[in-house]
C-alpha cells in the first residue's frame, strides 16, 4: 500500500506497457493467412508468457524506482561548526573593539552608568528580545499556513500600502497608550509585532542556515553599536537625528525604485539597490546608536519625573532597527552565495 501511495500511476504505466504489446499480437493474428493460422496461434500463445514476464518486470521496476529514497545531504562536521562559531565570536569581538575605539574615545565622565539608566536599558532590551521572538514565531506559523504564497502573489502596491498602514497605525496606537494601561498597551504592541511577522513571512522560503547567519551578524552589529552608545558620553550622538532622517528618506526612496523605474534602466536599478543595501546598513546602524542614547536620555527624564517610564515604546525603535538590518544582511549573504555558485 505504501508503494501505491508513493507511485500512484505505476499500475497504469504497467497496463500501458502491456497494452502496447497486445495490439501487435492481435494485428499479426488477423493479418496472417488462413494456412498459417495454427502456426501463428501457437507462436502467439507461446509468446504470451514472455509478455507477462515483461509486464511484471516493468511493474517491479516502477515500484523499485518509487521506493528508492533521495540521498541525504551530508551534515556539517563538528569541527567545521566549531570553527564557524569561533570566527563569528572573533568577528563580533573585533567589531566591538573597533567601533569602540573609533566612535567612543570620549567615555562618560559621571563615573559610569547609573543604576536607573542600566535598569531602564535592560528592561528595553528585554522587551526588544521578546518582541523579536514573537515576530519570528508568528512569521513561521504564517508561512506554514500558506500566508507567504498569498502575500507574494498579491499586488506589490497593495502589500506596501496595507503593510505601511498596519505598521504605522499599530505603532502610533501603541505609543499613544499610557504605560499604566497594561492590557491595551501590550495588545497593540502584539498587533504591531503581528504586522511585522506578516510582512516578513516570505523570508521563510530561504534556507534556515542563511537566516541564522544573518540573525547572528545582525545581533553582533546591533550589540556592538549598543555597547558604544551605552558607554559613550552623555548625549554625544543625539545630534545625528536630523542627518539620519535625511539618509533614511533617501534609502526609502531607493527601495521604491524597482516599482517605478523601468527594467531597461539597469544601471539606475543597480545603484538604487546598492544605496538600499549598504546605505541602509549605515543609516540604520547610526539610528541604533541614536536610539540607545535617546533611551538613556529618557531614563534620566523619567528619573526626574518629567516623563513616564515606558520600555514598550523604546523597544519598538530597536525592533525596527533590527528588522531593517536583518533584511539587508539576508540579501547581502544571498548575493554572496549566488556568486559562489
Coordinates of C-alpha atoms in Angstrom, one line a residue:
X1 CA 0.0 0.0 0.0
X2 CA 2.9 2.3 0.7
X3 CA 4.3 1.7 -2.8
X4 CA 0.9 2.6 -4.3
X5 CA 0.9 5.9 -2.3
X6 CA 4.4 6.8 -3.5
X7 CA 3.8 5.8 -7.2
X8 CA 0.0 6.1 -7.8
X9 CA 0.5 5.8 -11.6
X10 CA 2.6 2.6 -11.5
X11 CA -0.3 0.3 -12.3
X12 CA -1.4 2.5 -15.2
X13 CA 2.1 2.6 -16.6
X14 CA 2.3 -1.2 -16.4
X15 CA -1.0 -1.7 -18.1
X16 CA 0.1 0.8 -20.8
X17 CA 3.2 -1.2 -21.4
X18 CA 1.3 -4.4 -21.6
X19 CA -1.4 -2.9 -23.9
X20 CA 1.3 -1.6 -26.3
X21 CA 2.4 -5.2 -26.9
X22 CA -1.1 -6.8 -27.1
X23 CA -2.4 -5.0 -30.2
X24 CA 0.7 -6.2 -32.1
X25 CA -0.4 -9.8 -31.3
X26 CA -3.9 -9.1 -32.4
X27 CA -2.8 -7.4 -35.6
X28 CA -0.5 -10.3 -36.5
X29 CA -3.3 -12.8 -35.8
X30 CA -5.7 -11.0 -38.2
X31 CA -3.2 -10.4 -40.9
X32 CA -1.8 -14.0 -41.0
X33 CA -3.1 -16.2 -43.9
X34 CA -5.6 -19.0 -43.2
X35 CA -3.0 -21.7 -43.9
X36 CA -0.7 -20.3 -41.2
X37 CA -3.5 -20.0 -38.6
X38 CA -2.3 -22.8 -36.5
X39 CA 1.4 -21.8 -36.6
X40 CA 0.5 -18.2 -35.7
X41 CA -1.7 -19.2 -32.9
X42 CA 1.0 -21.3 -31.4
X43 CA 3.6 -18.6 -31.7
X44 CA 1.3 -16.0 -30.1
X45 CA 0.4 -18.4 -27.3
X46 CA 4.0 -19.2 -26.6
X47 CA 4.9 -15.5 -26.6
X48 CA 2.2 -14.6 -24.0
X49 CA 4.4 -15.9 -21.2
X50 CA 7.4 -13.6 -22.0
X51 CA 4.9 -10.8 -22.4
X52 CA 3.5 -11.3 -18.9
X53 CA 7.0 -11.7 -17.6
X54 CA 8.0 -8.4 -19.3
X55 CA 4.9 -6.6 -17.8
X56 CA 5.8 -8.0 -14.4
X57 CA 9.4 -6.7 -14.7
X58 CA 8.1 -3.2 -15.7
X59 CA 5.8 -3.3 -12.7
X60 CA 8.6 -4.2 -10.3
X61 CA 11.0 -1.6 -11.8
X62 CA 8.4 1.1 -11.4
X63 CA 7.8 0.3 -7.8
X64 CA 11.6 0.0 -7.2
X65 CA 12.1 3.5 -8.6
X66 CA 9.4 4.8 -6.2
X67 CA 10.9 3.0 -3.3
X68 CA 14.4 4.5 -3.7
X69 CA 15.0 7.4 -1.4
X70 CA 16.9 10.5 -2.2
X71 CA 20.4 10.8 -0.8
X72 CA 20.5 12.9 2.4
X73 CA 22.9 15.8 2.3
X74 CA 26.0 15.4 4.4
X75 CA 25.8 17.1 7.8
X76 CA 28.4 19.6 8.7
X77 CA 31.3 18.3 10.7
X78 CA 31.5 19.3 14.3
X79 CA 35.0 20.8 13.8
X80 CA 33.7 22.9 10.9
X81 CA 30.8 24.2 13.0
X82 CA 33.2 25.0 15.9
X83 CA 35.4 26.9 13.5
X84 CA 32.5 28.9 12.3
X85 CA 31.5 29.8 15.8
X86 CA 35.0 30.8 16.7
X87 CA 35.1 33.0 13.6
X88 CA 31.8 34.6 14.5
X89 CA 32.9 35.3 18.0
X90 CA 36.1 36.8 16.7
X91 CA 34.3 39.0 14.3
X92 CA 31.9 40.1 17.0
X93 CA 34.6 40.9 19.4
X94 CA 36.7 42.7 16.8
X95 CA 33.7 44.7 15.8
X96 CA 33.0 45.8 19.3
X97 CA 36.7 46.8 19.9
X98 CA 37.0 48.6 16.5
X99 CA 33.7 50.6 16.9
X100 CA 34.5 51.4 20.5
X101 CA 38.0 52.8 19.6
X102 CA 36.6 54.7 16.6
X103 CA 33.5 56.2 18.0
X104 CA 33.9 56.1 21.7
X105 CA 37.1 57.8 22.5
X106 CA 35.4 60.1 25.0
X107 CA 33.7 58.0 27.6
X108 CA 31.3 59.1 30.3
X109 CA 32.6 61.4 32.9
X110 CA 30.0 60.7 35.6
X111 CA 31.5 57.6 36.9
X112 CA 29.7 55.1 34.7
X113 CA 26.1 54.2 34.0
X114 CA 23.8 55.0 37.0
X115 CA 21.5 52.1 38.2
X116 CA 18.3 53.7 37.0
X117 CA 19.7 54.0 33.4
X118 CA 21.0 50.5 33.5
X119 CA 17.7 49.2 34.7
X120 CA 15.7 51.1 32.0
X121 CA 18.1 50.0 29.3
X122 CA 17.9 46.3 30.4
X123 CA 14.1 46.5 30.5
X124 CA 14.1 47.9 27.0
X125 CA 16.4 45.2 25.7
X126 CA 14.3 42.5 27.3
X127 CA 11.2 43.8 25.6
X128 CA 13.1 44.0 22.3
X129 CA 14.1 40.4 22.5
X130 CA 10.6 39.3 23.4
X131 CA 9.1 41.3 20.5
X132 CA 11.6 39.8 18.0
X133 CA 10.9 36.3 19.3
X134 CA 7.1 36.9 18.8
X135 CA 7.8 38.1 15.3
X136 CA 9.9 35.0 14.4
X137 CA 7.4 32.5 15.8
X138 CA 4.4 34.3 14.2
X139 CA 6.2 34.5 10.8
X140 CA 7.0 30.8 10.9
X141 CA 3.4 30.0 11.7
X142 CA 2.0 32.2 9.0
X143 CA 4.4 30.7 6.5
X144 CA 3.4 27.1 7.2
X145 CA -0.3 28.1 6.9
X146 CA 0.2 29.3 3.3
X147 CA 0.2 33.1 4.0
X148 CA 3.6 33.6 2.3
X149 CA 2.4 32.4 -1.0
X150 CA -0.7 34.5 -0.9
X151 CA 1.4 37.6 0.0
X152 CA 3.9 37.0 -2.8
X153 CA 1.1 36.7 -5.4
X154 CA -0.6 39.9 -4.3
X155 CA -0.1 43.3 -5.9
X156 CA 3.2 45.0 -4.6
X157 CA 1.5 48.3 -4.2
X158 CA -1.3 46.7 -2.2
X159 CA 1.2 45.0 0.1
X160 CA 3.2 48.2 0.6
X161 CA 0.1 50.2 1.2
X162 CA -1.5 47.8 3.7
X163 CA 1.8 47.0 5.3
X164 CA 2.7 50.6 5.9
X165 CA -0.8 51.4 7.1
X166 CA -0.8 48.4 9.5
X167 CA 2.7 49.0 10.8
X168 CA 2.4 52.8 11.3
X169 CA -1.1 52.5 12.7
X170 CA -0.3 49.9 15.3
X171 CA 3.0 51.7 16.2
X172 CA 1.3 55.1 16.7
X173 CA -1.5 53.4 18.7
X174 CA 1.0 51.6 20.9
X175 CA 2.9 54.8 21.6
X176 CA -0.3 56.8 22.3
X177 CA -1.5 54.4 25.0
X178 CA -0.3 55.2 28.5
X179 CA 2.1 52.6 30.1
X180 CA -0.3 52.4 33.0
X181 CA -2.9 50.7 30.8
X182 CA -1.2 47.4 30.6
X183 CA -3.7 45.3 28.6
X184 CA -4.4 47.8 25.8
X185 CA -0.7 48.7 25.6
X186 CA 0.5 45.1 25.2
X187 CA -2.4 44.2 23.0
X188 CA -1.4 47.0 20.5
X189 CA 2.2 46.1 20.8
X190 CA 1.4 42.5 20.0
X191 CA -0.6 43.7 16.9
X192 CA 2.4 45.7 15.8
X193 CA 4.6 42.6 16.1
X194 CA 2.0 40.5 14.1
X195 CA 2.0 43.0 11.3
X196 CA 5.8 42.8 11.1
X197 CA 5.6 39.0 11.1
X198 CA 3.0 39.0 8.3
X199 CA 5.3 41.1 6.1
X200 CA 8.4 39.1 6.9
X201 CA 6.9 35.6 6.5
X202 CA 8.0 35.2 2.8
X203 CA 11.6 35.1 4.1
X204 CA 10.9 31.7 5.5
X205 CA 11.4 30.3 1.9
X206 CA 15.1 30.9 2.3
X207 CA 17.5 28.4 3.8
X208 CA 17.4 28.3 7.6
X209 CA 21.3 28.5 7.8
X210 CA 21.2 31.7 5.8
X211 CA 18.6 33.2 8.1
X212 CA 20.6 32.1 11.2
X213 CA 23.8 33.7 9.9
X214 CA 22.0 36.9 9.1
X215 CA 20.5 37.0 12.5
X216 CA 23.8 36.3 14.2
X217 CA 25.5 39.1 12.2
X218 CA 22.7 41.5 12.9
X219 CA 22.9 40.7 16.6
X220 CA 26.6 41.3 16.5
X221 CA 26.3 44.7 14.7
X222 CA 23.5 45.9 17.0
X223 CA 25.2 44.6 20.1
X224 CA 28.4 46.4 19.3
X225 CA 26.7 49.6 18.4
X226 CA 24.5 49.5 21.5
X227 CA 27.6 49.0 23.6
X228 CA 29.2 52.1 22.1
X229 CA 26.0 54.1 22.7
X230 CA 25.7 53.0 26.3
X231 CA 29.3 53.7 27.3
X232 CA 29.7 56.9 25.3
X233 CA 29.5 60.4 26.7
X234 CA 26.0 61.6 27.5
X235 CA 24.0 63.0 24.6
X236 CA 27.1 62.7 22.3
X237 CA 25.3 61.2 19.3
X238 CA 21.9 62.8 19.7
X239 CA 22.8 65.5 17.1
X240 CA 22.6 62.7 14.5
X241 CA 18.8 62.7 14.4
X242 CA 18.5 65.2 11.5
X243 CA 21.1 63.7 9.2
X244 CA 19.9 60.2 9.8
X245 CA 16.3 61.2 9.0
X246 CA 17.5 62.6 5.6
X247 CA 19.5 59.5 4.9
X248 CA 16.5 57.4 5.8
X249 CA 14.4 59.2 3.3
X250 CA 17.0 58.5 0.5
X251 CA 17.1 54.8 1.5
X252 CA 13.3 54.6 1.5
X253 CA 13.0 56.1 -2.0
X254 CA 15.8 53.9 -3.4
X255 CA 13.8 50.9 -2.1
X256 CA 10.8 52.0 -4.1
X257 CA 12.8 52.5 -7.3
X258 CA 12.2 49.0 -8.7
X259 CA 8.4 49.7 -8.6
X260 CA 8.6 52.9 -10.7
X261 CA 11.8 52.6 -12.7
X262 CA 11.6 50.5 -15.9
X263 CA 13.6 47.3 -16.2
X264 CA 15.6 48.7 -19.1
X265 CA 17.4 51.2 -16.7
X266 CA 19.7 48.6 -15.4
X267 CA 22.4 51.0 -14.2
X268 CA 19.9 53.0 -12.2
X269 CA 18.4 50.0 -10.6
X270 CA 21.9 48.7 -9.7
X271 CA 22.8 51.9 -7.9
X272 CA 19.4 52.1 -6.2
X273 CA 19.9 48.6 -4.9
X274 CA 23.3 49.4 -3.6
X275 CA 22.0 52.5 -1.8
X276 CA 19.2 50.5 -0.3
X277 CA 21.6 47.8 0.9
X278 CA 24.8 49.4 2.0
X279 CA 23.4 52.8 2.6
X280 CA 20.6 51.3 4.6
X281 CA 23.1 49.4 6.8
X282 CA 25.0 52.6 7.6
X283 CA 21.8 54.6 8.2
X284 CA 20.2 52.0 10.5
X285 CA 23.4 51.5 12.3
X286 CA 23.5 55.2 13.1
X287 CA 19.9 55.1 14.1
X288 CA 20.6 52.3 16.5
X289 CA 23.3 54.4 18.1
X290 CA 21.0 57.4 18.3
X291 CA 18.1 55.2 19.8
X292 CA 20.3 53.9 22.5
X293 CA 21.4 57.3 23.6
X294 CA 17.8 58.5 23.4
X295 CA 16.7 55.7 25.7
X296 CA 19.3 56.7 28.2
X297 CA 18.1 60.3 28.0
X298 CA 14.5 59.2 28.6
X299 CA 15.7 57.2 31.6
X300 CA 17.2 60.4 33.1
X301 CA 14.0 62.3 32.3
X302 CA 11.9 59.5 33.9
X303 CA 14.0 59.6 37.0
X304 CA 13.3 63.3 37.3
X305 CA 9.5 62.7 36.9
X306 CA 9.3 64.6 33.6
X307 CA 8.1 61.6 31.5
X308 CA 6.7 58.2 32.3
X309 CA 8.8 55.1 32.2
X310 CA 7.8 53.2 29.1
X311 CA 10.0 50.4 27.9
X312 CA 7.5 49.2 25.3
X313 CA 7.7 52.5 23.3
X314 CA 11.5 52.3 23.5
X315 CA 11.7 48.8 22.2
X316 CA 9.7 49.5 19.1
X317 CA 12.5 51.6 17.7
X318 CA 15.1 48.9 18.4
X319 CA 12.9 46.2 16.8
X320 CA 12.6 48.3 13.6
X321 CA 16.4 48.8 13.6
X322 CA 16.9 45.0 13.9
X323 CA 14.4 44.1 11.2
X324 CA 15.9 46.6 8.7
X325 CA 19.5 45.5 9.3
X326 CA 18.5 41.8 9.3
X327 CA 16.7 42.2 5.9
X328 CA 19.8 43.7 4.3
X329 CA 22.1 41.1 5.9
X330 CA 19.9 38.3 4.4
X331 CA 20.1 39.9 0.9
X332 CA 23.8 40.5 1.1
X333 CA 24.5 36.9 2.2
X334 CA 22.2 35.6 -0.5
X335 CA 24.1 37.6 -3.2
X336 CA 27.4 36.2 -2.0
X337 CA 26.1 32.7 -2.1
X338 CA 24.8 33.1 -5.6
X339 CA 28.2 34.4 -6.7
X340 CA 29.9 31.3 -5.4
X341 CA 27.7 29.1 -7.5

